[in-house]
Coordinates of C-alpha atoms and ligand atoms in Angstrom, one line a residue:
M100 CA -116.3 -55.0 -70.9
P101 CA -116.6 -58.6 -69.7
L102 CA -119.6 -60.4 -71.0
D103 CA -122.5 -61.7 -68.9
Q104 CA -124.5 -64.8 -69.7
E105 CA -126.8 -63.0 -72.2
G106 CA -123.8 -61.5 -73.9
V107 CA -122.1 -64.8 -74.3
L108 CA -125.2 -66.4 -75.8
R109 CA -125.6 -63.5 -78.2
E110 CA -121.9 -63.7 -79.3
V111 CA -122.1 -67.4 -79.9
H112 CA -125.2 -67.0 -82.0
D113 CA -124.1 -63.9 -83.9
R114 CA -120.6 -65.2 -84.7
G115 CA -121.8 -68.7 -85.8
I116 CA -119.8 -70.5 -83.1
S117 CA -120.5 -74.2 -83.1
I118 CA -118.2 -75.5 -80.4
V119 CA -117.7 -74.1 -76.9
R120 CA -114.8 -75.4 -74.9
L121 CA -115.2 -75.4 -71.1
W122 CA -111.7 -75.1 -69.6
F123 CA -110.2 -75.5 -66.2
A124 CA -106.7 -76.3 -65.0
D125 CA -105.5 -79.4 -63.2
I126 CA -103.2 -79.2 -60.2
L127 CA -100.2 -79.2 -62.4
G128 CA -101.6 -76.4 -64.6
H129 CA -102.5 -78.4 -67.7
I130 CA -105.7 -77.2 -69.4
K131 CA -108.4 -79.8 -69.0
G132 CA -111.9 -79.6 -70.3
F133 CA -114.6 -80.7 -72.6
A134 CA -116.4 -79.3 -75.6
L135 CA -120.1 -78.5 -75.8
T136 CA -122.2 -77.9 -78.9
A137 CA -123.5 -74.3 -78.9
R138 CA -127.0 -75.7 -78.3
E139 CA -126.0 -77.0 -74.8
L140 CA -124.5 -73.7 -73.7
E141 CA -127.5 -72.0 -72.2
D142 CA -128.0 -74.9 -69.8
A143 CA -124.3 -75.1 -68.9
L144 CA -124.3 -71.3 -68.2
G145 CA -127.4 -71.6 -66.0
Q146 CA -126.7 -74.8 -64.0
G147 CA -123.2 -75.9 -64.8
M148 CA -122.2 -79.2 -66.4
G149 CA -121.3 -82.4 -64.5
F150 CA -118.1 -84.3 -65.2
D151 CA -115.6 -86.7 -63.6
G152 CA -113.5 -84.4 -61.5
S153 CA -110.6 -86.9 -60.9
S154 CA -109.0 -85.5 -64.1
I155 CA -107.9 -82.5 -62.0
E156 CA -105.6 -84.4 -59.7
G157 CA -102.7 -84.9 -62.1
F158 CA -100.7 -88.1 -61.5
A159 CA -102.2 -88.5 -58.0
R160 CA -105.6 -89.5 -59.4
I161 CA -107.4 -91.9 -57.0
Q162 CA -111.1 -92.2 -57.8
E163 CA -113.8 -90.8 -59.8
S164 CA -115.5 -87.8 -58.2
D165 CA -118.5 -86.0 -59.5
L166 CA -118.0 -82.3 -60.0
M167 CA -119.8 -79.5 -61.7
A168 CA -118.1 -77.0 -64.1
H169 CA -119.7 -73.5 -64.0
P170 CA -118.5 -71.5 -66.9
D171 CA -117.5 -67.9 -66.1
P172 CA -119.1 -65.7 -68.7
A173 CA -116.5 -63.0 -68.1
S174 CA -113.8 -65.4 -69.4
F175 CA -115.4 -65.8 -72.9
A176 CA -113.0 -65.6 -75.8
I177 CA -113.2 -66.8 -79.4
L178 CA -110.4 -69.3 -80.3
P179 CA -108.4 -69.0 -83.5
S180 CA -110.4 -70.7 -86.2
G181 CA -109.3 -74.1 -87.4
G182 CA -110.8 -77.3 -88.9
G183 CA -113.5 -75.2 -90.7
Y184 CA -115.5 -74.2 -87.7
Q185 CA -115.6 -71.5 -85.1
S186 CA -115.0 -72.3 -81.4
A187 CA -114.8 -70.3 -78.2
R188 CA -113.6 -71.0 -74.7
L189 CA -114.8 -70.3 -71.2
F190 CA -112.9 -70.9 -68.0
C191 CA -114.9 -72.6 -65.3
D192 CA -115.4 -72.5 -61.5
L193 CA -115.6 -76.1 -60.2
K194 CA -118.1 -77.0 -57.6
T195 CA -119.3 -80.1 -55.8
P196 CA -122.8 -81.3 -56.8
D197 CA -124.2 -79.6 -53.7
G198 CA -123.0 -76.2 -55.0
K199 CA -119.9 -75.7 -52.8
P200 CA -116.6 -74.5 -54.3
F201 CA -114.4 -77.5 -54.9
A202 CA -111.3 -77.2 -52.7
G203 CA -109.1 -78.8 -55.4
D204 CA -109.9 -76.2 -58.0
P205 CA -106.8 -74.0 -58.6
R206 CA -109.0 -71.1 -59.9
Y207 CA -110.8 -71.1 -56.5
I208 CA -107.5 -71.2 -54.7
L209 CA -106.3 -68.1 -56.5
R210 CA -109.6 -66.3 -56.0
Q211 CA -109.3 -66.9 -52.3
N212 CA -105.8 -65.5 -52.1
L213 CA -106.9 -62.5 -54.1
E214 CA -109.8 -62.0 -51.7
R215 CA -107.3 -61.9 -48.8
A216 CA -105.4 -59.1 -50.6
A217 CA -108.7 -57.4 -51.4
D218 CA -109.6 -57.4 -47.7
R219 CA -106.6 -55.2 -47.2
G220 CA -107.6 -53.0 -50.1
F221 CA -105.1 -54.4 -52.6
T222 CA -105.5 -55.5 -56.2
Y223 CA -102.6 -57.8 -57.4
Y224 CA -101.2 -57.1 -60.9
I225 CA -99.0 -59.4 -62.9
G226 CA -96.9 -59.0 -66.0
P227 CA -95.2 -62.2 -67.2
E228 CA -92.4 -62.8 -69.6
M229 CA -92.9 -66.4 -70.8
E230 CA -90.1 -67.8 -72.9
Y231 CA -90.3 -70.9 -75.2
F232 CA -88.4 -72.8 -77.8
C233 CA -89.5 -73.8 -81.3
F234 CA -88.3 -77.1 -82.6
K235 CA -88.8 -79.3 -85.7
G236 CA -90.8 -81.8 -83.7
S237 CA -91.5 -83.1 -80.1
D238 CA -89.1 -86.0 -80.3
A239 CA -85.8 -84.0 -80.3
A240 CA -84.6 -80.5 -79.4
E241 CA -83.7 -79.8 -83.0
I242 CA -83.4 -76.1 -83.5
L243 CA -84.9 -74.0 -86.3
D244 CA -82.5 -71.0 -86.2
H245 CA -79.2 -69.8 -84.8
G246 CA -80.5 -66.4 -83.7
G247 CA -79.6 -64.7 -80.4
Y248 CA -81.0 -62.0 -78.1
F249 CA -83.1 -59.4 -80.0
D250 CA -82.0 -60.7 -83.4
A251 CA -84.3 -59.2 -85.9
S252 CA -85.2 -61.5 -88.8
I253 CA -88.3 -61.3 -90.8
N254 CA -88.6 -64.6 -92.6
E255 CA -87.1 -67.0 -90.2
I256 CA -89.7 -69.6 -89.3
G257 CA -89.4 -68.9 -85.5
T258 CA -90.1 -65.2 -86.2
V259 CA -93.1 -66.0 -88.5
L260 CA -94.5 -68.3 -85.8
R261 CA -94.0 -65.7 -83.2
K262 CA -95.8 -63.1 -85.3
K263 CA -98.7 -65.5 -86.0
S264 CA -99.0 -66.2 -82.3
L265 CA -98.9 -62.6 -81.4
F266 CA -101.8 -61.8 -83.8
A267 CA -103.8 -64.8 -82.4
L268 CA -103.3 -63.6 -78.8
E269 CA -104.3 -60.0 -79.7
A270 CA -107.4 -61.4 -81.6
M271 CA -108.4 -63.1 -78.3
G272 CA -108.1 -59.8 -76.4
I273 CA -104.7 -60.8 -74.8
Q274 CA -102.6 -57.7 -75.1
V275 CA -99.0 -58.1 -76.1
E276 CA -96.4 -55.6 -75.1
Y277 CA -93.5 -56.8 -77.2
S278 CA -91.9 -59.9 -78.6
H279 CA -88.4 -60.8 -79.5
H280 CA -85.9 -63.6 -80.2
E281 CA -84.3 -64.8 -76.9
V282 CA -80.7 -65.5 -76.1
A283 CA -80.7 -69.2 -77.1
P284 CA -81.1 -70.5 -80.6
S285 CA -84.7 -71.1 -81.5
Q286 CA -85.8 -69.4 -78.3
H287 CA -88.5 -66.7 -78.2
E288 CA -90.4 -64.5 -75.9
I289 CA -93.7 -62.6 -76.1
D290 CA -94.5 -60.3 -73.2
L291 CA -98.0 -59.8 -72.1
R292 CA -99.2 -56.4 -70.9
Y293 CA -99.8 -56.5 -67.2
C294 CA -103.3 -57.1 -65.8
E295 CA -105.1 -58.3 -62.7
A296 CA -103.8 -61.7 -61.5
L297 CA -106.9 -64.0 -62.1
E298 CA -107.3 -62.7 -65.6
M299 CA -103.5 -63.1 -66.1
A300 CA -103.4 -66.7 -64.9
E301 CA -105.9 -67.5 -67.6
R302 CA -104.0 -65.4 -70.2
C303 CA -100.9 -67.4 -69.3
L304 CA -102.8 -70.8 -69.8
T305 CA -104.2 -69.5 -73.1
Y306 CA -100.8 -68.2 -74.2
R307 CA -99.3 -71.7 -73.8
F308 CA -102.2 -73.1 -75.7
I309 CA -101.9 -70.6 -78.6
I310 CA -98.1 -70.8 -78.9
K311 CA -98.2 -74.5 -79.2
E312 CA -101.2 -74.6 -81.4
V313 CA -99.8 -72.0 -83.9
A314 CA -96.6 -74.0 -84.1
R315 CA -98.5 -77.3 -84.6
Q316 CA -100.6 -75.8 -87.4
E317 CA -97.4 -74.9 -89.2
G318 CA -95.9 -78.3 -88.7
Y319 CA -93.5 -77.4 -85.9
Y320 CA -93.3 -77.9 -82.1
A321 CA -93.2 -75.2 -79.5
T322 CA -92.2 -76.1 -75.9
F323 CA -92.1 -74.4 -72.6
M324 CA -89.9 -77.1 -71.1
P325 CA -87.6 -75.0 -68.8
K326 CA -84.2 -76.4 -70.0
P327 CA -84.5 -78.4 -73.3
I328 CA -80.9 -77.9 -74.3
Y329 CA -77.8 -78.4 -72.1
G330 CA -75.3 -75.5 -72.2
V331 CA -77.6 -72.7 -73.4
N332 CA -80.2 -70.5 -71.6
G333 CA -83.4 -72.1 -70.4
S334 CA -86.9 -70.7 -70.5
G335 CA -88.0 -68.6 -67.6
M336 CA -91.2 -66.8 -66.7
H337 CA -90.0 -63.6 -65.1
T338 CA -93.0 -62.4 -63.2
H339 CA -93.5 -58.6 -62.7
Q340 CA -95.8 -57.8 -59.8
S341 CA -97.4 -54.9 -58.0
L342 CA -100.2 -54.2 -55.6
F343 CA -102.6 -51.3 -56.3
K344 CA -105.0 -49.5 -54.0
G345 CA -107.7 -48.3 -56.4
D346 CA -105.8 -46.8 -59.3
R347 CA -102.7 -45.9 -57.2
N348 CA -99.7 -48.1 -57.2
A349 CA -99.0 -49.1 -53.6
F350 CA -95.5 -50.0 -54.6
F351 CA -94.6 -46.5 -55.7
E352 CA -93.0 -43.9 -53.5
P353 CA -91.2 -41.1 -55.4
D354 CA -88.7 -40.5 -52.6
G355 CA -88.2 -44.2 -51.6
P356 CA -85.1 -46.1 -52.4
Y357 CA -85.5 -47.3 -56.1
Q358 CA -88.9 -45.5 -55.9
L359 CA -90.2 -48.3 -53.7
S360 CA -92.7 -47.7 -51.0
E361 CA -92.7 -49.3 -47.6
T362 CA -95.4 -51.7 -48.9
A363 CA -93.1 -52.8 -51.8
R364 CA -90.1 -53.3 -49.5
H365 CA -92.1 -55.5 -47.1
F366 CA -93.6 -57.5 -50.1
L367 CA -90.0 -57.9 -51.5
A368 CA -88.8 -59.1 -48.1
G369 CA -91.7 -61.6 -47.9
L370 CA -90.8 -63.0 -51.4
L371 CA -87.1 -63.4 -50.4
K372 CA -87.9 -65.0 -47.0
H373 CA -90.3 -67.6 -48.4
V374 CA -89.0 -68.3 -51.9
R375 CA -87.4 -71.6 -51.0
E376 CA -90.7 -72.9 -49.6
M377 CA -92.6 -71.9 -52.7
T378 CA -90.0 -73.0 -55.3
S379 CA -91.6 -76.4 -56.0
V380 CA -94.7 -74.5 -57.0
L381 CA -92.9 -72.0 -59.2
N382 CA -90.5 -74.6 -60.7
Q383 CA -92.4 -77.8 -60.6
T384 CA -90.6 -80.2 -62.9
V385 CA -87.4 -82.2 -62.5
N386 CA -86.1 -80.4 -65.5
S387 CA -86.8 -76.9 -63.9
Y388 CA -83.7 -77.3 -61.8
K389 CA -81.5 -77.7 -64.8
R390 CA -82.4 -74.1 -65.6
L391 CA -81.7 -72.7 -62.1
V392 CA -77.9 -72.9 -62.4
A393 CA -75.3 -70.2 -62.6
G394 CA -74.3 -68.6 -65.9
Y395 CA -77.5 -68.6 -67.9
E396 CA -79.4 -65.5 -66.6
A397 CA -81.6 -67.6 -64.4
P398 CA -81.4 -67.0 -60.7
V399 CA -79.7 -69.2 -58.2
Y400 CA -79.0 -66.8 -55.3
I401 CA -81.6 -65.3 -53.1
C402 CA -81.0 -61.6 -53.2
W403 CA -82.3 -58.5 -55.0
G404 CA -81.0 -55.6 -57.0
Q405 CA -81.8 -53.2 -59.8
M406 CA -79.3 -53.7 -62.6
N407 CA -78.5 -57.1 -61.5
R408 CA -79.8 -59.9 -63.8
S409 CA -78.2 -62.6 -61.7
A410 CA -80.4 -61.6 -58.7
L411 CA -83.6 -63.4 -57.8
V412 CA -85.7 -60.2 -57.6
R413 CA -85.0 -57.2 -59.8
V414 CA -86.5 -53.7 -59.5
P415 CA -86.8 -52.6 -63.1
R416 CA -85.8 -49.0 -63.6
V417 CA -88.8 -46.8 -64.6
R418 CA -89.2 -43.2 -65.6
A419 CA -89.8 -41.0 -62.5
D420 CA -93.3 -40.0 -63.7
R421 CA -94.4 -43.6 -64.4
E422 CA -96.0 -44.5 -61.1
Q423 CA -98.0 -47.3 -62.7
S424 CA -94.8 -49.1 -63.8
T425 CA -93.1 -49.5 -60.4
R426 CA -92.9 -53.2 -59.8
L427 CA -90.9 -56.2 -58.5
E428 CA -89.7 -58.8 -61.0
L429 CA -89.3 -62.3 -59.5
R430 CA -87.0 -64.1 -62.0
S431 CA -87.2 -67.7 -60.8
P432 CA -90.6 -69.0 -62.0
D433 CA -90.6 -71.0 -65.2
P434 CA -93.4 -71.1 -67.8
V435 CA -94.6 -74.6 -66.9
T436 CA -95.9 -73.5 -63.5
N437 CA -99.6 -73.6 -62.7
P438 CA -100.2 -69.8 -62.8
Y439 CA -103.1 -69.9 -60.4
L440 CA -101.0 -71.6 -57.8
A441 CA -97.8 -69.6 -58.6
F442 CA -99.6 -66.3 -58.2
S443 CA -101.3 -67.6 -55.0
V444 CA -98.0 -68.4 -53.3
M445 CA -96.2 -65.3 -54.4
L446 CA -99.0 -63.1 -53.2
A447 CA -99.2 -64.9 -49.9
A448 CA -95.4 -64.5 -49.4
G449 CA -95.6 -60.8 -50.2
L450 CA -98.7 -60.2 -48.0
K451 CA -96.9 -62.0 -45.1
G452 CA -94.0 -59.6 -45.6
I453 CA -96.4 -56.7 -45.3
E454 CA -98.2 -58.2 -42.3
E455 CA -94.9 -58.7 -40.5
K456 CA -93.3 -55.5 -41.7
L457 CA -90.3 -57.4 -42.9
E458 CA -87.3 -55.4 -44.2
P459 CA -85.3 -56.8 -47.1
P460 CA -81.5 -57.1 -46.8
P461 CA -79.5 -54.5 -48.7
P462 CA -79.5 -54.8 -52.5
V463 CA -76.6 -56.6 -54.2
E464 CA -75.5 -55.0 -57.5
R465 CA -72.5 -57.2 -58.2
D466 CA -72.6 -60.2 -60.5
I467 CA -73.3 -62.9 -57.9
Y468 CA -72.4 -65.7 -60.3
R469 CA -68.8 -64.5 -59.9
L470 CA -68.7 -64.3 -56.1
S471 CA -66.9 -67.0 -54.3
E472 CA -68.7 -69.1 -51.7
S473 CA -67.1 -67.3 -48.9
E474 CA -68.0 -63.9 -50.3
R475 CA -71.6 -65.1 -50.6
A476 CA -71.6 -66.4 -47.1
E477 CA -70.3 -63.0 -45.9
L478 CA -73.2 -61.3 -47.6
N479 CA -75.5 -64.0 -46.2
I480 CA -76.8 -64.9 -49.6
Q481 CA -78.7 -68.2 -49.7
T482 CA -79.4 -70.4 -52.7
L483 CA -82.6 -71.8 -54.3
P484 CA -83.2 -75.5 -53.9
S485 CA -81.0 -77.4 -56.3
N486 CA -83.5 -80.1 -57.3
L487 CA -87.2 -81.0 -57.1
Y488 CA -86.8 -83.2 -54.1
E489 CA -85.1 -80.6 -52.0
A490 CA -87.8 -78.1 -53.1
V491 CA -90.7 -80.4 -52.3
L492 CA -89.3 -81.1 -48.8
E493 CA -89.1 -77.3 -48.2
T494 CA -92.7 -76.9 -49.4
K495 CA -93.9 -79.8 -47.2
G496 CA -92.7 -78.0 -44.1
S497 CA -94.2 -74.7 -45.2
E498 CA -97.1 -73.3 -43.2
L499 CA -97.3 -70.3 -45.7
V500 CA -97.7 -72.6 -48.7
R501 CA -100.2 -74.9 -46.9
Q502 CA -102.4 -71.9 -46.1
A503 CA -102.1 -70.3 -49.5
L504 CA -103.0 -73.6 -51.3
G505 CA -105.4 -75.0 -48.8
E506 CA -105.0 -78.5 -47.4
H507 CA -106.5 -80.3 -50.4
V508 CA -104.3 -78.8 -53.1
F509 CA -101.2 -78.7 -50.9
N510 CA -101.4 -82.4 -50.2
K511 CA -102.3 -83.4 -53.8
F512 CA -99.5 -81.2 -55.2
I513 CA -96.9 -82.8 -52.9
D514 CA -98.2 -86.3 -53.8
N515 CA -97.8 -85.4 -57.4
K516 CA -94.3 -84.1 -57.1
L517 CA -93.1 -87.0 -55.0
I518 CA -94.5 -89.5 -57.6
E519 CA -92.6 -87.5 -60.3
W520 CA -89.4 -87.4 -58.3
D521 CA -89.5 -91.1 -57.7
E522 CA -90.1 -91.9 -61.3
W523 CA -87.1 -89.7 -62.2
R524 CA -84.7 -91.0 -59.6
M525 CA -85.1 -94.5 -61.0
Q526 CA -84.2 -93.5 -64.6
V527 CA -80.9 -94.5 -66.2
T528 CA -80.0 -91.4 -68.2
D529 CA -78.0 -90.9 -71.4
Y530 CA -75.5 -89.0 -69.3
E531 CA -74.9 -92.0 -67.1
I532 CA -74.5 -94.4 -70.0
K533 CA -72.0 -92.0 -71.7
T534 CA -70.1 -91.2 -68.6
Y535 CA -69.9 -94.5 -66.8
L536 CA -70.4 -97.3 -69.3
P537 CA -67.2 -96.8 -71.2
I538 CA -65.0 -96.9 -68.1
L539 CA -66.8 -98.8 -65.4
Ligands
LIG670 N1 -83.8 -67.2 -70.2 C1 -83.4 -66.6 -69.0 C2 -84.0 -67.4 -67.8 O1 -84.0 -68.5 -67.8 C3 -83.8 -65.1 -69.0 C4 -83.1 -64.3 -70.0 C5 -83.7 -63.0 -70.3 O2 -84.9 -62.8 -70.1 O3 -83.1 -62.1 -70.8 O4 -84.6 -66.9 -66.9
MG671 MG1 -86.4 -63.1 -71.5

């Protein structure tokens, strides 16, 4: 049961919690916030706490703006202990001093999109697979093991870190489904059990915090950077999604193709149609596009299938009696996305598909990495944007993303990404020095 204000104050008192962290996410999905002593909490829960809201605007920060953080009691969770004291966190709704929701608050943006779904009777569920690497430190991608997909070791440091992270997540009420070594050396995955999208956005933010924190406590470095090592798999965040009406899965139809209902087919068609426009939100760094290349189980081509791990959307095979499990798996997002915004745009694309009764193209079950360009053209298979700039330009022209994110976040997000691109395009990289300097 989620706690109310009274419940939070009781927990803080009974468990001897001395520090309460008020968290929110900036536009780029980094956790921001400040810490309160337990004594101040009652006031904060009642009236909110003022702070300088410009911290939310990422690189595109312009001026100080007064905002209020209103902690949501339902998001209360105790953080793993460290430093000899107990602390807890609460996610906040951000408001202007006159009490209006702040249009630049990613939590508010997702809430609004979820309301649009709720108006049609839908609840949006998400199950993410967030991958990460563990390295010796943050200054080089120096691996800790040579393990591969599903390699079972007990004592290897990556496995020990993974287990500690798993227990820390479970202790915070974040249910884990399973965890394993991933394909690349030093790469791991812990899958969270699906839940409603707002709750899941905050579980994803907390997951990143916990994985990094556990590694740091043990003297290592965990990273969600999408492609830290050239030539091996990068880290994705395959995102399983479904819409429910009450406790019935609206994606499930026992006699439908792949057990998909009409609603699921329309949602799928919406994702495929709008994916290029929302890619900058799902894959928001320059580095993200080094992952989205052929040959490393990350998607490049815009198509769907069931067995096909090179497809953008997969329909996982589920037991015939498992109505709850019918879902669509979008494979392009990566784990540095802002989950509030990512879930917002995916939902908006799916709902648009439903609204317009879009039909998806036929599924593709062949390995698309191996198709020639002309075969792909024959099947009319498009590709994802190949770099951040191309992706941002697509987003800039997207009415769907503008509506899903609202004018404020949409513009700020694009400003941020153009600053990032500009910074990147002026860099002289190791690759250029190695390739050109010896011969030119
Ligand atoms: N690491 C792959 C990716 O970048 C996915 C591999 C897997 O989950 O098996 O999406
Ligand atoms: Mg994986």
